[in-house]
Coordinates of C-alpha atoms and ligand atoms in Angstrom, one line a residue:
M1 CA -31.8 3.7 26.6
L2 CA -32.8 7.2 25.3
V3 CA -30.0 9.4 24.2
L4 CA -30.0 13.1 23.0
G5 CA -27.3 13.7 20.4
L6 CA -25.8 17.1 19.6
E7 CA -23.6 17.8 16.6
T8 CA -21.8 21.2 16.2
S9 CA -18.4 20.3 14.7
C10 CA -18.7 22.6 11.6
D11 CA -21.5 24.5 9.9
E12 CA -24.5 22.3 10.8
T13 CA -26.4 22.3 14.2
G14 CA -27.8 18.8 14.4
V15 CA -29.9 17.5 17.3
A16 CA -31.6 14.0 17.5
L17 CA -33.2 11.6 20.0
Y18 CA -32.2 7.9 19.5
D19 CA -33.7 5.1 21.6
S20 CA -32.0 1.7 21.7
E21 CA -35.4 0.0 21.7
R22 CA -37.5 2.2 19.5
G23 CA -34.8 3.6 17.1
L24 CA -34.6 7.2 15.9
L25 CA -37.4 9.2 17.5
A26 CA -36.7 12.7 16.1
D27 CA -34.0 14.5 14.2
A28 CA -33.6 18.2 13.4
L29 CA -30.9 20.1 11.6
F30 CA -30.1 23.7 11.0
S31 CA -27.7 24.3 8.1
Q32 CA -25.6 27.5 8.2
V33 CA -24.8 27.3 4.4
D34 CA -26.6 30.5 3.7
L35 CA -24.7 32.3 6.4
H36 CA -21.3 31.2 5.0
R37 CA -22.1 31.2 1.3
I38 CA -21.0 34.8 0.6
Y39 CA -17.5 34.0 2.1
G40 CA -17.2 30.9 -0.1
G41 CA -16.4 28.7 2.9
V42 CA -17.1 28.3 6.6
V43 CA -16.2 31.3 8.9
P44 CA -15.4 29.6 12.2
E45 CA -16.5 32.5 14.5
L46 CA -19.8 32.9 12.7
A47 CA -20.4 29.2 12.9
S48 CA -19.9 29.2 16.7
R49 CA -22.2 32.1 17.3
D50 CA -24.9 30.6 15.2
H51 CA -24.7 27.2 17.0
V52 CA -25.4 29.2 20.3
K53 CA -28.5 30.6 18.7
R54 CA -29.9 27.3 17.3
M55 CA -29.0 24.7 19.9
I56 CA -31.8 25.2 22.6
P57 CA -34.7 25.8 20.1
L58 CA -33.6 22.6 18.2
I59 CA -33.4 20.6 21.4
R60 CA -36.9 21.8 22.4
Q61 CA -38.1 20.9 18.9
V62 CA -37.0 17.3 18.9
M63 CA -38.2 16.7 22.5
S64 CA -41.6 18.1 21.5
E65 CA -41.8 16.1 18.3
A66 CA -40.9 12.9 20.1
N67 CA -43.1 13.7 23.0
V68 CA -40.2 13.2 25.4
R69 CA -39.6 14.9 28.7
S70 CA -36.2 15.7 30.2
S71 CA -36.8 12.9 32.8
D72 CA -37.0 10.4 30.0
I73 CA -33.5 11.0 28.7
D74 CA -30.8 8.6 30.0
G75 CA -27.8 10.2 28.5
I76 CA -26.4 12.9 26.2
A77 CA -23.9 12.4 23.3
Y78 CA -22.1 15.4 21.8
T79 CA -19.4 15.7 19.1
A80 CA -16.1 16.3 20.9
G81 CA -14.0 16.4 17.8
P82 CA -12.5 16.6 15.3
G83 CA -13.8 19.9 14.1
L84 CA -13.7 23.6 14.7
V85 CA -12.9 24.2 18.3
G86 CA -15.2 27.1 18.9
A87 CA -18.1 25.3 17.3
L88 CA -17.4 22.0 19.2
L89 CA -17.3 24.0 22.5
V90 CA -20.9 25.1 22.0
G91 CA -22.2 21.5 21.8
A92 CA -19.9 20.3 24.5
S93 CA -20.9 23.0 27.0
C94 CA -24.5 22.7 26.2
A95 CA -24.3 18.9 26.7
Q96 CA -22.4 19.2 30.0
A97 CA -24.8 21.8 31.4
L98 CA -27.9 19.7 30.5
A99 CA -26.2 16.6 31.9
F100 CA -25.5 18.4 35.2
G101 CA -29.1 19.7 35.4
W102 CA -30.7 16.3 34.4
N103 CA -28.2 14.2 36.3
V104 CA -27.3 12.0 33.3
P105 CA -23.9 11.3 31.7
A106 CA -22.7 13.4 28.8
L107 CA -20.3 11.5 26.5
G108 CA -18.1 13.1 23.9
V109 CA -18.3 11.3 20.5
H110 CA -15.8 11.2 17.7
H111 CA -17.4 12.9 14.7
M112 CA -16.0 10.4 12.1
E113 CA -17.2 7.4 14.2
G114 CA -20.6 9.1 14.0
H115 CA -20.3 9.2 10.2
L116 CA -19.0 5.6 10.1
L117 CA -21.9 4.3 12.1
A118 CA -24.6 6.3 10.3
P119 CA -25.5 3.4 7.9
M120 CA -26.5 1.5 11.1
L121 CA -29.6 3.7 11.2
E122 CA -30.9 2.2 8.0
A123 CA -33.3 -0.7 7.6
Q124 CA -30.5 -3.1 6.4
P125 CA -27.4 -2.2 8.5
P126 CA -24.0 -3.7 7.7
A127 CA -22.5 -6.4 10.0
F128 CA -19.0 -6.2 11.3
P129 CA -16.3 -6.7 10.0
F130 CA -16.2 -4.4 7.0
V131 CA -14.1 -1.9 5.2
A132 CA -15.2 1.8 5.6
L133 CA -14.5 4.6 3.2
L134 CA -14.9 7.8 5.1
V135 CA -15.2 10.7 2.7
S136 CA -16.1 14.1 4.1
G137 CA -15.0 17.7 3.9
G138 CA -12.1 17.1 6.2
H139 CA -11.2 13.4 5.9
T140 CA -10.6 10.7 3.3
Q141 CA -9.8 7.5 5.0
L142 CA -10.0 3.7 4.4
V143 CA -10.6 1.9 7.7
R144 CA -10.9 -1.7 8.6
V145 CA -13.8 -2.0 11.1
D146 CA -14.0 -5.0 13.4
G147 CA -16.5 -3.5 15.8
I148 CA -17.2 -0.2 17.6
G149 CA -13.9 1.3 18.5
R150 CA -12.0 -1.4 16.7
Y151 CA -10.5 0.6 13.9
E152 CA -7.4 0.0 11.8
L153 CA -6.5 2.9 9.5
L154 CA -5.6 1.4 6.1
G155 CA -5.0 4.6 4.1
E156 CA -5.8 8.3 4.0
S157 CA -5.3 11.4 2.0
V158 CA -1.8 12.9 2.2
D159 CA -3.2 16.3 1.3
D160 CA -6.8 17.5 0.5
A161 CA -9.8 15.5 1.5
A162 CA -12.2 14.4 -1.3
G163 CA -14.9 16.8 -0.1
E164 CA -12.4 19.6 0.1
A165 CA -11.3 18.9 -3.5
F166 CA -15.0 19.1 -4.6
D167 CA -15.4 22.4 -2.7
K168 CA -12.1 24.0 -4.1
T169 CA -12.8 22.9 -7.6
A170 CA -16.4 24.2 -7.4
K171 CA -15.0 27.6 -6.2
L172 CA -12.5 28.0 -9.0
L173 CA -15.3 27.2 -11.5
G174 CA -17.3 30.0 -9.9
L175 CA -19.9 27.6 -8.4
G176 CA -21.5 27.9 -5.0
Y177 CA -20.6 26.5 -1.6
P178 CA -20.7 23.6 -0.6
G179 CA -19.2 22.5 -3.9
G180 CA -19.9 18.8 -3.9
P181 CA -23.6 19.0 -4.8
E182 CA -22.9 21.8 -7.3
I183 CA -20.3 19.7 -9.2
A184 CA -22.6 16.7 -9.1
R185 CA -25.5 18.7 -10.5
L186 CA -23.3 20.2 -13.3
A187 CA -21.7 16.9 -14.1
L188 CA -25.1 15.5 -15.1
Q189 CA -25.0 17.7 -18.2
G190 CA -21.3 17.1 -19.0
T191 CA -20.0 15.4 -22.2
P192 CA -18.0 12.3 -21.2
G193 CA -14.5 12.1 -22.6
R194 CA -14.0 15.8 -23.5
F195 CA -11.5 16.2 -20.7
V196 CA -9.7 13.4 -18.9
F197 CA -8.2 14.0 -15.5
P198 CA -5.5 11.9 -13.8
R199 CA -6.3 9.2 -11.2
P200 CA -3.8 10.2 -8.6
M201 CA -1.7 7.6 -6.8
T202 CA -3.4 4.6 -8.5
D203 CA -0.3 3.7 -10.5
R204 CA 1.5 2.6 -7.4
P205 CA 0.7 0.2 -4.6
G206 CA -0.9 1.4 -1.3
L207 CA -4.1 2.8 0.0
D208 CA -3.3 6.5 0.4
F209 CA -4.9 9.2 -1.6
S210 CA -3.9 12.6 -2.9
F211 CA -6.5 15.0 -4.3
S212 CA -4.8 18.4 -4.3
G213 CA -3.4 17.9 -7.8
L214 CA -6.9 17.4 -9.3
K215 CA -7.9 20.9 -8.3
T216 CA -4.8 22.3 -10.0
F217 CA -5.6 20.2 -13.1
A218 CA -9.1 21.7 -13.1
L219 CA -7.7 25.2 -12.7
N220 CA -5.3 24.8 -15.6
T221 CA -8.0 23.3 -17.8
W222 CA -10.5 26.0 -16.9
Q223 CA -7.9 28.8 -17.5
K224 CA -7.0 27.4 -20.9
C225 CA -10.7 27.3 -21.9
Q226 CA -11.2 30.8 -20.6
A227 CA -8.3 32.1 -22.6
A228 CA -9.8 30.6 -25.7
G229 CA -13.2 32.3 -24.9
D230 CA -14.7 28.9 -24.2
D231 CA -15.9 29.6 -20.7
G232 CA -19.7 28.9 -20.9
E233 CA -21.9 26.5 -18.9
A234 CA -21.2 23.6 -21.2
T235 CA -17.4 23.8 -20.6
R236 CA -18.0 24.1 -16.8
S237 CA -20.2 21.0 -16.9
D238 CA -17.6 19.1 -18.9
I239 CA -14.9 20.0 -16.4
A240 CA -17.2 19.1 -13.5
L241 CA -17.9 15.7 -15.0
A242 CA -14.2 14.9 -15.7
F243 CA -13.2 16.0 -12.2
Q244 CA -16.0 13.9 -10.6
Q245 CA -15.2 10.8 -12.7
A246 CA -11.5 11.1 -11.6
V247 CA -12.4 11.3 -7.9
V248 CA -14.9 8.5 -8.1
E249 CA -12.7 6.1 -10.1
T250 CA -9.8 6.8 -7.8
L251 CA -12.0 6.0 -4.8
V252 CA -13.3 2.8 -6.5
I253 CA -9.8 1.6 -7.3
K254 CA -8.6 2.1 -3.7
C255 CA -11.8 0.5 -2.2
R256 CA -11.3 -2.6 -4.4
R257 CA -7.7 -2.8 -3.3
A258 CA -8.7 -2.4 0.4
L259 CA -11.3 -5.2 0.1
K260 CA -8.7 -7.4 -1.6
A261 CA -6.0 -6.7 1.0
T262 CA -8.4 -7.4 4.0
G263 CA -10.2 -10.3 2.4
L264 CA -13.5 -8.6 3.4
K265 CA -16.7 -8.5 1.2
N266 CA -18.6 -5.6 2.7
L267 CA -18.0 -1.9 2.2
V268 CA -19.5 1.0 4.1
I269 CA -19.2 4.5 2.7
A270 CA -19.9 7.5 4.9
G271 CA -19.4 11.2 5.2
G272 CA -20.7 14.0 2.9
V273 CA -19.2 12.7 -0.3
S274 CA -20.9 9.4 0.2
A275 CA -24.1 11.2 -0.8
N276 CA -22.7 11.4 -4.4
L277 CA -24.8 9.4 -6.7
S278 CA -22.0 8.6 -9.2
L279 CA -19.8 7.3 -6.4
R280 CA -22.7 5.1 -5.0
T281 CA -23.5 3.5 -8.4
S282 CA -19.8 3.0 -9.3
L283 CA -19.1 1.3 -6.0
E284 CA -22.3 -0.8 -6.4
A285 CA -21.1 -2.0 -9.8
M286 CA -17.6 -2.8 -8.4
L287 CA -19.1 -4.7 -5.4
Q288 CA -21.5 -6.7 -7.7
E289 CA -18.5 -7.9 -9.6
A290 CA -16.6 -8.7 -6.4
K291 CA -19.7 -10.4 -4.9
G292 CA -19.8 -8.1 -2.0
Q293 CA -22.2 -5.4 -0.8
V294 CA -22.0 -1.6 -0.3
F295 CA -23.8 0.1 2.5
Y296 CA -24.6 3.8 3.0
A297 CA -26.9 6.1 4.9
R298 CA -29.8 8.1 3.4
P299 CA -28.5 11.3 1.9
Q300 CA -29.3 13.5 5.0
F301 CA -27.3 11.2 7.2
C302 CA -24.3 11.2 4.9
T303 CA -23.6 14.9 5.7
D304 CA -23.4 16.2 9.3
N305 CA -26.4 15.4 11.5
G306 CA -27.3 14.8 15.1
A307 CA -28.7 11.3 14.5
M308 CA -25.3 9.7 13.9
I309 CA -24.0 11.2 17.1
A310 CA -27.0 10.1 19.2
Y311 CA -26.6 6.6 17.7
A312 CA -22.8 6.3 18.3
G313 CA -23.1 7.8 21.9
C314 CA -26.0 5.4 22.7
Q315 CA -23.9 2.3 21.6
R316 CA -21.0 3.4 23.8
L317 CA -23.2 4.3 26.8
L318 CA -25.1 1.0 26.5
A319 CA -21.7 -0.8 26.6
G320 CA -21.0 0.9 29.9
Q321 CA -18.6 3.7 28.8
R322 CA -18.9 6.8 30.9
P323 CA -17.3 10.3 30.7
D324 CA -14.0 10.8 32.5
G325 CA -15.5 13.7 34.4
P326 CA -17.5 16.9 34.0
G327 CA -14.7 18.6 32.0
I328 CA -15.5 20.3 28.7
G329 CA -12.8 18.8 26.5
V330 CA -12.9 19.0 22.7
Q331 CA -10.2 18.2 20.2
A332 CA -9.7 19.8 16.8
R333 CA -7.6 16.8 15.7
W334 CA -8.3 13.3 17.0
S335 CA -7.3 9.9 15.6
M336 CA -10.1 7.4 15.5
E337 CA -7.6 4.6 16.3
T338 CA -7.2 5.9 19.8
L339 CA -10.9 5.3 20.7
P340 CA -11.6 2.5 23.2
A341 CA -13.2 -0.6 21.9
V342 CA -16.6 -1.6 23.2
Ligands
LIG401 O1 -19.5 15.0 6.3 P1 -19.7 16.4 5.9 O2 -21.1 17.0 5.9 O3 -18.9 17.4 6.8 C1 -17.6 17.1 7.2 O4 -17.5 16.3 8.2 O5 -16.7 17.6 6.6 O6 -19.1 16.6 4.4 C2 -19.2 17.8 3.7 C3 -18.5 17.6 2.4 C4 -18.4 18.9 1.6 O7 -17.0 19.0 1.1 C5 -19.4 18.7 0.5 O8 -19.0 19.4 -0.7 C6 -19.4 17.2 0.3 O9 -19.3 16.7 1.6 N1 -20.6 16.7 -0.4 C7 -20.6 16.1 -1.6 C8 -21.9 15.9 -1.9 N2 -22.7 16.3 -0.9 C9 -21.9 16.8 0.0 N3 -19.6 15.8 -2.4 C10 -19.9 15.2 -3.6 N4 -21.1 15.0 -4.0 C11 -22.2 15.3 -3.2 N5 -23.4 15.0 -3.6
LIG402 ZN1 -18.9 15.4 9.0

């Protein structure tokens, strides 16, 4: 089964072709970072307008790269939420229009399910069941995964998502957008131990997270240094490192707890923050000790992309799931636990 996947939930237009027999045939992405950079974050209306501009050329591009004609395509998968409603509507209407024209089903896919399944596109995919740590710009969740659509939420952030904390901390340090890669880059030059940030909510039981306090801690630290005239690149790097270490260690502690609580050995990390090298190596070290294994996608499939949507949609279409009707329904908020099992 050959599926065209469309991702437009935020500031990336992602298009891909996934075939259940041949794997990923083509994948193209247009990132709007340059468009939003001067605003220090995503401007929803600008994002929607840009998705309109990029969508059709990207679809033509992947079809030509994969040497695929419209009559070869068996179904379309598009991100139906969660995300920015205007942006989601671009992908949804494009998918429904093409589905009508090509006489194939267009299935709405949950963006976080896409992230969660992205490691399945790699050479050594994880097997169910496993614990998944979803860390993106909008979500921080620990989920027990028993199969596609069989999700049990174990814990989540009560305030900022991990990626959001990276972005906000980067902004207050005067770094660019998106902040995660900027902090990671600076942290490489930081001096370990100069600043020590708290590990929020690790001193009590449970699997929830709270990251908003870390950004305030970073702000206070930075302002103190600024007042003392110590506001150069070295101090920025030291703060970036202390912040990243705090986020990473907190995530590692909660992952270890989730694995213990579920009795599972395998951990999947997905979403933009799973591209973070320090997080990957720290989790690998923890899993080595616990005799388990950690799985993640290649960096370009950790952040938003069309391939994960094509893959997730293909699995659901293969299992016989079909859209309720030709309606263009998208959801800004959408719990993954409400998804049907396949
Ligand atoms: O999954 P994603 O592309 O979009 C959402 O669904 O939100 O995640 C974007 C988030 C941003 O907050 C970005 O700063 C963060 O992922 N991110 C990183 C890294 N690369 C992207 N955070 C830490 N380290 C990275 N290397
Ligand atoms: Zn995402």
